[in-house]
């Protein structure tokens, strides 16, 4: 019953149980009052003025609401719920239109807030649909500013200021709350329709029915005044869930970009681009509104941040995403040998893929190797839901994970993998310099504690402050920050205490104590359990899982071996990790570059290696200076300095099956020479472990 240009307006006013005026809807409080009246524009006649109370789920009223509206919880308790009030609204409006001889109408409200920030979000949360009339409306403030350009700015207008500008009566006490507002709005409209103004209502505000997906190019220009960052999203939330959270606001096409962490998984953040700055400002008012049981933080962001996440340059991706209004599903964990036919067969006839093979996009490395990820297009929600039911079903010998995805996530995943170098460059390791040899203790004595849930910005000083008086009971260099494979804090740390009793007391005293804005969990553990995690394993409720670099059969050989980082490692050749290719003839080599770590820099990071994904000592700051000539000479003459030999190389292997063991790796490199004795100075092995490595002398395992 609406049209782009209607002969009738329905002047609408509403109030919630919370904030009033410019903050209407910002506190998520429910609607408690609706007042409306039909206005026939050509004849300047009006229909009956209607006022309806709305029964909210929470009848508690704010002090401001009680003062301004005069309503009470007792009176609201006798009212009808919102869905029935809206049904009555439609019926009464239709009846009034018939009396006036009209059939179509458009809503007219005082500003944007009632429609965009109250009605649409509340009905979305309560899972019922608004009628079409609520997707198009006139903003009286904008219309007034257009008709009277010399009046106050739109954001500063109110019903009272508009009435005062026109010289209309402004005594609110003469009428009930809501009735005066509607009557005054009608009087303002009649003034705008007078011969002196002859205003015409032609361009209503619109609310998008649904979010439109689409690709985004890095060459696009994105206005920073239209972008926000949403934080705290459930990890399984999709672009449609985010669009529903911002229901009532117009998101730009393809304007939801879910952010991924370094492992390619969603990190609970998203960048959202709106059609204009006005919509963005309204979105910021939804800071700490709820999605389910979680509150979502909303902050300003920039266009550059959005393009970094959502923008792409691949023609293949652009062609894949060119099919509009498709539902995108991400498949993860595919066998590397999986073909398009295998994927289509896995999905089956109950969820046909749009365009058949053209609706599949395999994610690959720059050299063409598959990553195990793929994206699939479906033409409707039903097909996508059928596909999601196959989550963790088996294809080949692997279970496949399926998730809802977005166009921005497709771009982000492709950008990440396509930018991966063919031969990944290992970061230059920084070896801790400790005057006496330092050992990471092992054993079953529970003299350690594990800190879980640390803020990612937390450092050693923060942990020591968190420990309080127990700091004096920490062993020297006993704080171990656990880093992930990208060298970033994982939120975990281990602390070696002087005794098991001290560790128990710390766990009792500090468990769930706050650090910055987060509470930290503290658990007592053993040195053996600590070593598992520091060497890349996992420790959770399911028990211990060995580090990925060691297969289960051989891992027992390492359980009693203490990893020693010698003090002599202060002089170290970084280029020894990836030396030049061997040549049959010896060539004169330039003097090796040596990095010298001064004695005062005794606590440094050690970057990720096969055996130490976490720093084995307490890191604070990294510092180094150029080595003096004397140090270079000492490095050349020292026989005790453990330096990797030049005639060899470290090899990094990616894409290994999760169940791969040491024997499979050794078999893969059969025919290559390997001498583990060359590395005894860096990692001390037990006799049992060394025998495993030395048995196939013609193999290599690095």
Coordinates of N, CA and C in Angstrom, one line a residue, residues 83-217:
X83 N 3.5 -7.1 18.0 CA 3.0 -7.7 16.8 C 1.5 -7.4 16.6
X84 N 0.8 -7.5 17.7 CA -0.7 -7.2 17.6 C -0.9 -5.7 17.4
X85 N -0.1 -4.9 18.0 CA -0.3 -3.4 17.8 C 0.0 -3.1 16.4
X86 N 0.9 -3.7 15.8 CA 1.2 -3.4 14.4 C 0.1 -3.9 13.4
X87 N -0.5 -5.0 13.8 CA -1.7 -5.5 13.0 C -2.8 -4.5 13.1
X88 N -3.1 -4.0 14.3 CA -4.1 -3.0 14.5 C -3.8 -1.7 13.8
X89 N -2.5 -1.3 13.8 CA -2.0 -0.2 13.0 C -2.4 -0.3 11.5
X90 N -2.1 -1.4 10.9 CA -2.4 -1.6 9.5 C -4.0 -1.5 9.3
X91 N -4.7 -2.2 10.1 CA -6.2 -2.2 10.0 C -6.8 -0.8 10.1
X92 N -6.3 0.0 11.1 CA -6.9 1.3 11.4 C -6.5 2.3 10.3
X93 N -5.3 2.2 9.8 CA -4.8 3.0 8.7 C -5.6 2.8 7.4
X94 N -5.9 1.5 7.1 CA -6.7 1.2 5.9 C -8.1 1.7 6.1
X95 N -8.6 1.6 7.3 CA -10.0 2.1 7.5 C -10.0 3.7 7.3
X96 N -9.1 4.4 7.8 CA -9.0 5.8 7.7 C -8.8 6.3 6.2
X97 N -8.0 5.5 5.5 CA -7.8 5.8 4.1 C -9.1 5.7 3.3
X98 N -9.9 4.7 3.6 CA -11.1 4.5 2.9 C -12.1 5.7 3.1
X99 N -12.1 6.2 4.3 CA -12.9 7.3 4.6 C -12.5 8.5 3.8
X100 N -11.2 8.7 3.7 CA -10.7 9.8 2.9 C -10.6 9.6 1.4
X101 N -11.0 8.4 1.0 CA -11.0 8.1 -0.4 C -9.6 7.8 -1.0
X102 N -8.7 7.4 -0.2 CA -7.3 7.1 -0.7 C -7.0 5.6 -0.5
X103 N -5.9 5.2 -1.1 CA -5.6 3.7 -1.0 C -4.1 3.5 -0.7
X104 N -3.3 4.5 -1.0 CA -1.8 4.4 -0.7 C -1.4 5.4 0.3
X105 N -0.3 5.1 0.9 CA 0.3 6.1 1.9 C 1.8 5.8 2.1
X106 N 2.4 6.8 2.7 CA 3.8 6.7 3.1 C 4.0 7.2 4.5
X107 N 4.8 6.6 5.3 CA 5.0 7.0 6.7 C 5.8 8.3 6.7
X108 N 5.6 9.1 7.8 CA 6.3 10.3 8.0 C 6.7 10.4 9.5
X109 N 7.9 10.4 9.8 CA 8.3 10.4 11.2 C 9.3 11.5 11.5
X110 N 9.4 11.8 12.8 CA 10.3 12.8 13.3 C 11.7 12.3 13.3
X111 N 12.4 12.3 12.2 CA 13.8 11.8 12.1 C 13.8 10.4 11.7
X112 N 15.0 9.8 11.8 CA 15.3 8.4 11.3 C 15.1 7.3 12.4
X113 N 15.2 7.8 13.7 CA 15.5 6.8 14.8 C 14.3 5.8 15.0
X114 N 13.1 6.3 15.0 CA 12.0 5.4 15.3 C 11.9 4.3 14.3
X115 N 12.1 4.5 13.0 CA 12.0 3.5 12.0 C 13.3 2.6 12.0
X116 N 14.4 3.3 11.9 CA 15.7 2.5 11.7 C 16.3 1.9 13.0
X117 N 16.2 2.6 14.1 CA 16.9 2.2 15.3 C 15.9 1.5 16.3
X118 N 14.6 1.6 16.1 CA 13.7 0.9 17.1 C 12.9 -0.2 16.4
X119 N 12.1 0.2 15.5 CA 11.1 -0.8 14.9 C 11.8 -1.9 14.2
X120 N 12.8 -1.6 13.3 CA 13.4 -2.7 12.5 C 14.3 -3.6 13.4
X121 N 15.1 -3.1 14.3 CA 15.9 -4.0 15.1 C 15.1 -4.8 16.1
X122 N 14.0 -4.2 16.7 CA 13.2 -5.0 17.6 C 12.4 -6.1 16.9
X123 N 11.8 -5.8 15.8 CA 11.0 -6.8 15.1 C 12.0 -7.9 14.6
X124 N 13.2 -7.6 14.2 CA 14.1 -8.6 13.8 C 14.5 -9.5 14.9
X125 N 14.7 -9.0 16.1 CA 15.1 -9.8 17.3 C 13.9 -10.7 17.7
X126 N 12.7 -10.2 17.5 CA 11.5 -11.0 17.9 C 11.0 -11.8 16.8
X127 N 11.7 -11.9 15.7 CA 11.4 -12.8 14.6 C 10.0 -12.6 13.9
X128 N 9.6 -11.4 13.7 CA 8.4 -11.3 12.8 C 8.7 -10.1 11.9
X129 N 8.0 -10.2 10.7 CA 8.3 -9.2 9.6 C 7.4 -8.0 9.8
X130 N 8.1 -6.9 9.4 CA 7.3 -5.6 9.3 C 6.7 -5.6 7.9
X131 N 5.6 -4.9 7.8 CA 4.9 -4.7 6.5 C 5.7 -3.8 5.6
X132 N 5.4 -3.8 4.4 CA 6.2 -3.0 3.4 C 6.2 -1.5 3.7
X133 N 5.2 -1.0 4.3 CA 5.1 0.4 4.6 C 6.3 0.9 5.4
X134 N 6.9 0.1 6.2 CA 8.0 0.5 7.1 C 9.4 0.5 6.4
X135 N 9.4 0.2 5.1 CA 10.6 0.2 4.3 C 10.7 1.5 3.5
X136 N 9.8 2.4 3.7 CA 9.8 3.6 2.9 C 9.2 4.7 3.8
X137 N 9.8 5.8 4.0 CA 9.2 6.8 4.9 C 9.9 8.2 4.6
X138 N 9.2 9.2 5.0 CA 9.7 10.6 4.9 C 10.3 11.0 6.3
X139 N 11.5 11.6 6.3 CA 12.1 12.2 7.4 C 11.6 13.7 7.5
X140 N 10.7 14.0 8.5 CA 10.2 15.3 8.5 C 11.3 16.4 8.7
X141 N 12.3 16.0 9.4 CA 13.4 17.0 9.6 C 14.1 17.4 8.3
X142 N 14.4 16.4 7.5 CA 15.0 16.7 6.2 C 14.1 17.4 5.3
X143 N 12.8 17.0 5.3 CA 11.8 17.7 4.4 C 11.7 19.2 4.9
X144 N 11.7 19.4 6.2 CA 11.6 20.8 6.7 C 12.8 21.6 6.3
X145 N 14.0 21.0 6.4 CA 15.2 21.7 6.1 C 15.2 22.1 4.6
X146 N 14.7 21.2 3.8 CA 14.6 21.4 2.3 C 13.6 22.6 2.0
X147 N 12.5 22.6 2.8 CA 11.5 23.6 2.6 C 11.9 25.0 3.2
X148 N 12.7 24.9 4.3 CA 13.2 26.1 5.0 C 14.7 26.0 5.1
X149 N 15.4 26.4 4.1 CA 16.9 26.2 4.2 C 17.6 27.0 5.3
X150 N 16.9 28.1 5.7 CA 17.5 29.0 6.7 C 17.3 28.5 8.1
X151 N 16.6 27.4 8.3 CA 16.3 26.8 9.6 C 17.6 26.1 10.1
X152 N 17.5 25.6 11.3 CA 18.7 24.9 11.9 C 19.0 23.6 11.1
X153 N 20.2 23.1 11.3 CA 20.7 21.9 10.6 C 19.8 20.7 11.0
X154 N 19.8 19.8 10.1 CA 18.9 18.6 10.4 C 19.1 17.9 11.7
X155 N 20.4 17.8 12.0 CA 20.7 17.0 13.3 C 20.3 17.8 14.5
X156 N 20.1 19.1 14.4 CA 19.7 19.9 15.5 C 18.2 20.2 15.6
X157 N 17.5 19.7 14.7 CA 16.0 19.9 14.6 C 15.3 19.0 15.6
X158 N 14.2 19.5 16.2 CA 13.3 18.7 16.9 C 11.9 19.2 16.6
X159 N 10.9 18.5 17.0 CA 9.5 18.9 16.8 C 9.3 20.3 17.3
X160 N 9.8 20.6 18.5 CA 9.6 21.8 19.2 C 10.3 23.0 18.4
X161 N 11.6 22.7 18.0 CA 12.3 23.8 17.3 C 11.7 24.1 15.9
X162 N 11.1 23.1 15.3 CA 10.5 23.3 14.0 C 9.2 24.1 14.2
X163 N 8.4 23.8 15.3 CA 7.2 24.6 15.6 C 7.5 26.0 15.9
X164 N 8.6 26.2 16.7 CA 9.0 27.6 17.1 C 9.4 28.4 15.9
X165 N 10.1 27.8 15.0 CA 10.5 28.5 13.8 C 9.3 29.0 13.0
X166 N 8.2 28.2 13.0 CA 7.0 28.6 12.2 C 6.1 29.4 13.1
X167 N 6.4 29.6 14.3 CA 5.5 30.4 15.2 C 4.3 29.6 15.7
X168 N 4.4 28.3 15.7 CA 3.2 27.5 16.2 C 3.3 27.4 17.7
X169 N 2.1 27.0 18.3 CA 2.1 26.9 19.8 C 2.9 25.7 20.2
X170 N 3.6 25.8 21.3 CA 4.6 24.8 21.8 C 4.3 24.3 23.2
X171 N 3.1 24.5 23.7 CA 2.7 24.1 25.0 C 2.4 22.6 25.1
X172 N 3.4 21.8 25.5 CA 3.2 20.3 25.5 C 2.3 19.8 26.6
X173 N 2.1 20.7 27.6 CA 1.3 20.2 28.7 C -0.2 20.1 28.4
X174 N -0.6 20.7 27.3 CA -2.0 20.7 26.9 C -2.5 19.3 26.5
X175 N -1.6 18.5 26.0 CA -2.0 17.2 25.4 C -1.2 16.1 26.1
X176 N -1.7 14.9 25.9 CA -1.0 13.7 26.4 C 0.3 13.6 25.6
X177 N 1.3 12.8 26.3 CA 2.5 12.6 25.6 C 2.3 11.8 24.3
X178 N 2.8 12.2 23.2 CA 2.7 11.6 21.9 C 1.6 12.2 21.1
X179 N 0.5 12.6 21.8 CA -0.6 13.3 21.0 C -0.2 14.7 20.6
X180 N 0.5 15.4 21.5 CA 1.0 16.8 21.1 C 2.0 16.7 20.0
X181 N 2.9 15.7 20.0 CA 3.9 15.5 19.0 C 3.3 15.3 17.7
X182 N 2.3 14.4 17.6 CA 1.7 14.1 16.3 C 0.9 15.3 15.8
X183 N 0.1 16.0 16.6 CA -0.6 17.1 16.2 C 0.3 18.2 15.7
X184 N 1.4 18.4 16.4 CA 2.3 19.5 16.0 C 3.0 19.1 14.6
X185 N 3.3 17.8 14.4 CA 3.9 17.4 13.2 C 2.9 17.6 12.0
X186 N 1.6 17.4 12.3 CA 0.6 17.6 11.2 C 0.5 19.1 10.9
X187 N 0.6 19.9 11.9 CA 0.5 21.4 11.7 C 1.8 21.8 10.9
X188 N 2.9 21.3 11.2 CA 4.1 21.6 10.4 C 4.0 21.2 9.0
X189 N 3.4 20.0 8.7 CA 3.2 19.6 7.3 C 2.3 20.5 6.6
X190 N 1.2 20.9 7.2 CA 0.3 21.9 6.6 C 0.9 23.2 6.3
X191 N 1.8 23.7 7.1 CA 2.6 24.9 6.8 C 3.5 24.7 5.6
X192 N 4.1 23.5 5.5 CA 4.9 23.3 4.3 C 4.1 23.1 3.0
X193 N 2.8 22.8 3.2 CA 2.0 22.7 2.0 C 1.3 24.0 1.6
X194 N 1.5 25.0 2.4 CA 0.9 26.3 2.1 C 1.4 26.9 0.8
X195 N 0.7 27.9 0.3 CA 1.0 28.5 -1.0 C 2.4 29.1 -1.0
X196 N 2.8 29.6 0.1 CA 4.1 30.3 0.2 C 5.3 29.3 0.1
X197 N 5.1 28.0 0.4 CA 6.1 27.0 0.3 C 5.8 26.0 -0.8
X198 N 4.6 25.5 -0.8 CA 4.1 24.6 -1.8 C 5.1 23.4 -1.9
X199 N 5.4 22.8 -0.7 CA 6.4 21.7 -0.7 C 5.7 20.4 -1.2
X200 N 6.5 19.7 -1.9 CA 6.1 18.4 -2.4 C 6.9 17.2 -1.9
X201 N 6.3 16.2 -1.3 CA 7.0 15.1 -0.8 C 7.2 14.1 -1.9
X202 N 8.5 14.0 -2.4 CA 8.7 13.2 -3.6 C 9.8 12.1 -3.4
X203 N 10.7 12.3 -2.5 CA 11.9 11.4 -2.3 C 11.9 10.8 -0.9
X204 N 11.2 9.7 -0.7 CA 11.3 9.1 0.7 C 12.6 8.4 1.0
X205 N 12.9 8.3 2.3 CA 14.0 7.5 2.8 C 13.6 6.0 2.5
X206 N 14.6 5.2 2.2 CA 14.3 3.7 2.0 C 15.1 2.9 3.0
X207 N 14.6 1.8 3.3 CA 15.3 0.7 4.1 C 15.4 -0.5 3.2
X208 N 16.7 -1.0 3.1 CA 16.9 -2.2 2.2 C 16.2 -3.4 2.9
X209 N 15.5 -4.2 2.0 CA 14.9 -5.4 2.4 C 15.9 -6.5 2.9
X210 N 17.0 -6.6 2.1 CA 18.0 -7.6 2.5 C 19.3 -7.1 2.0
X211 N 20.3 -7.8 2.6 CA 21.7 -7.4 2.3 C 22.1 -8.1 0.9
X212 N 22.8 -7.3 0.1 CA 23.2 -7.8 -1.2 C 24.7 -8.1 -1.2
X213 N 25.0 -9.3 -1.6 CA 26.4 -9.7 -1.7 C 27.0 -9.2 -3.0
X214 N 28.3 -9.2 -3.0 CA 29.0 -8.8 -4.3 C 30.5 -8.6 -4.0
X215 N 31.3 -8.6 -5.1 CA 32.7 -8.5 -5.0 C 33.2 -7.0 -4.8
X216 N 34.4 -6.9 -4.3 CA 35.0 -5.5 -4.1 C 36.4 -5.5 -4.7
X217 N 36.7 -4.5 -5.5 CA 38.0 -4.5 -6.1 C 38.9 -3.5 -5.3

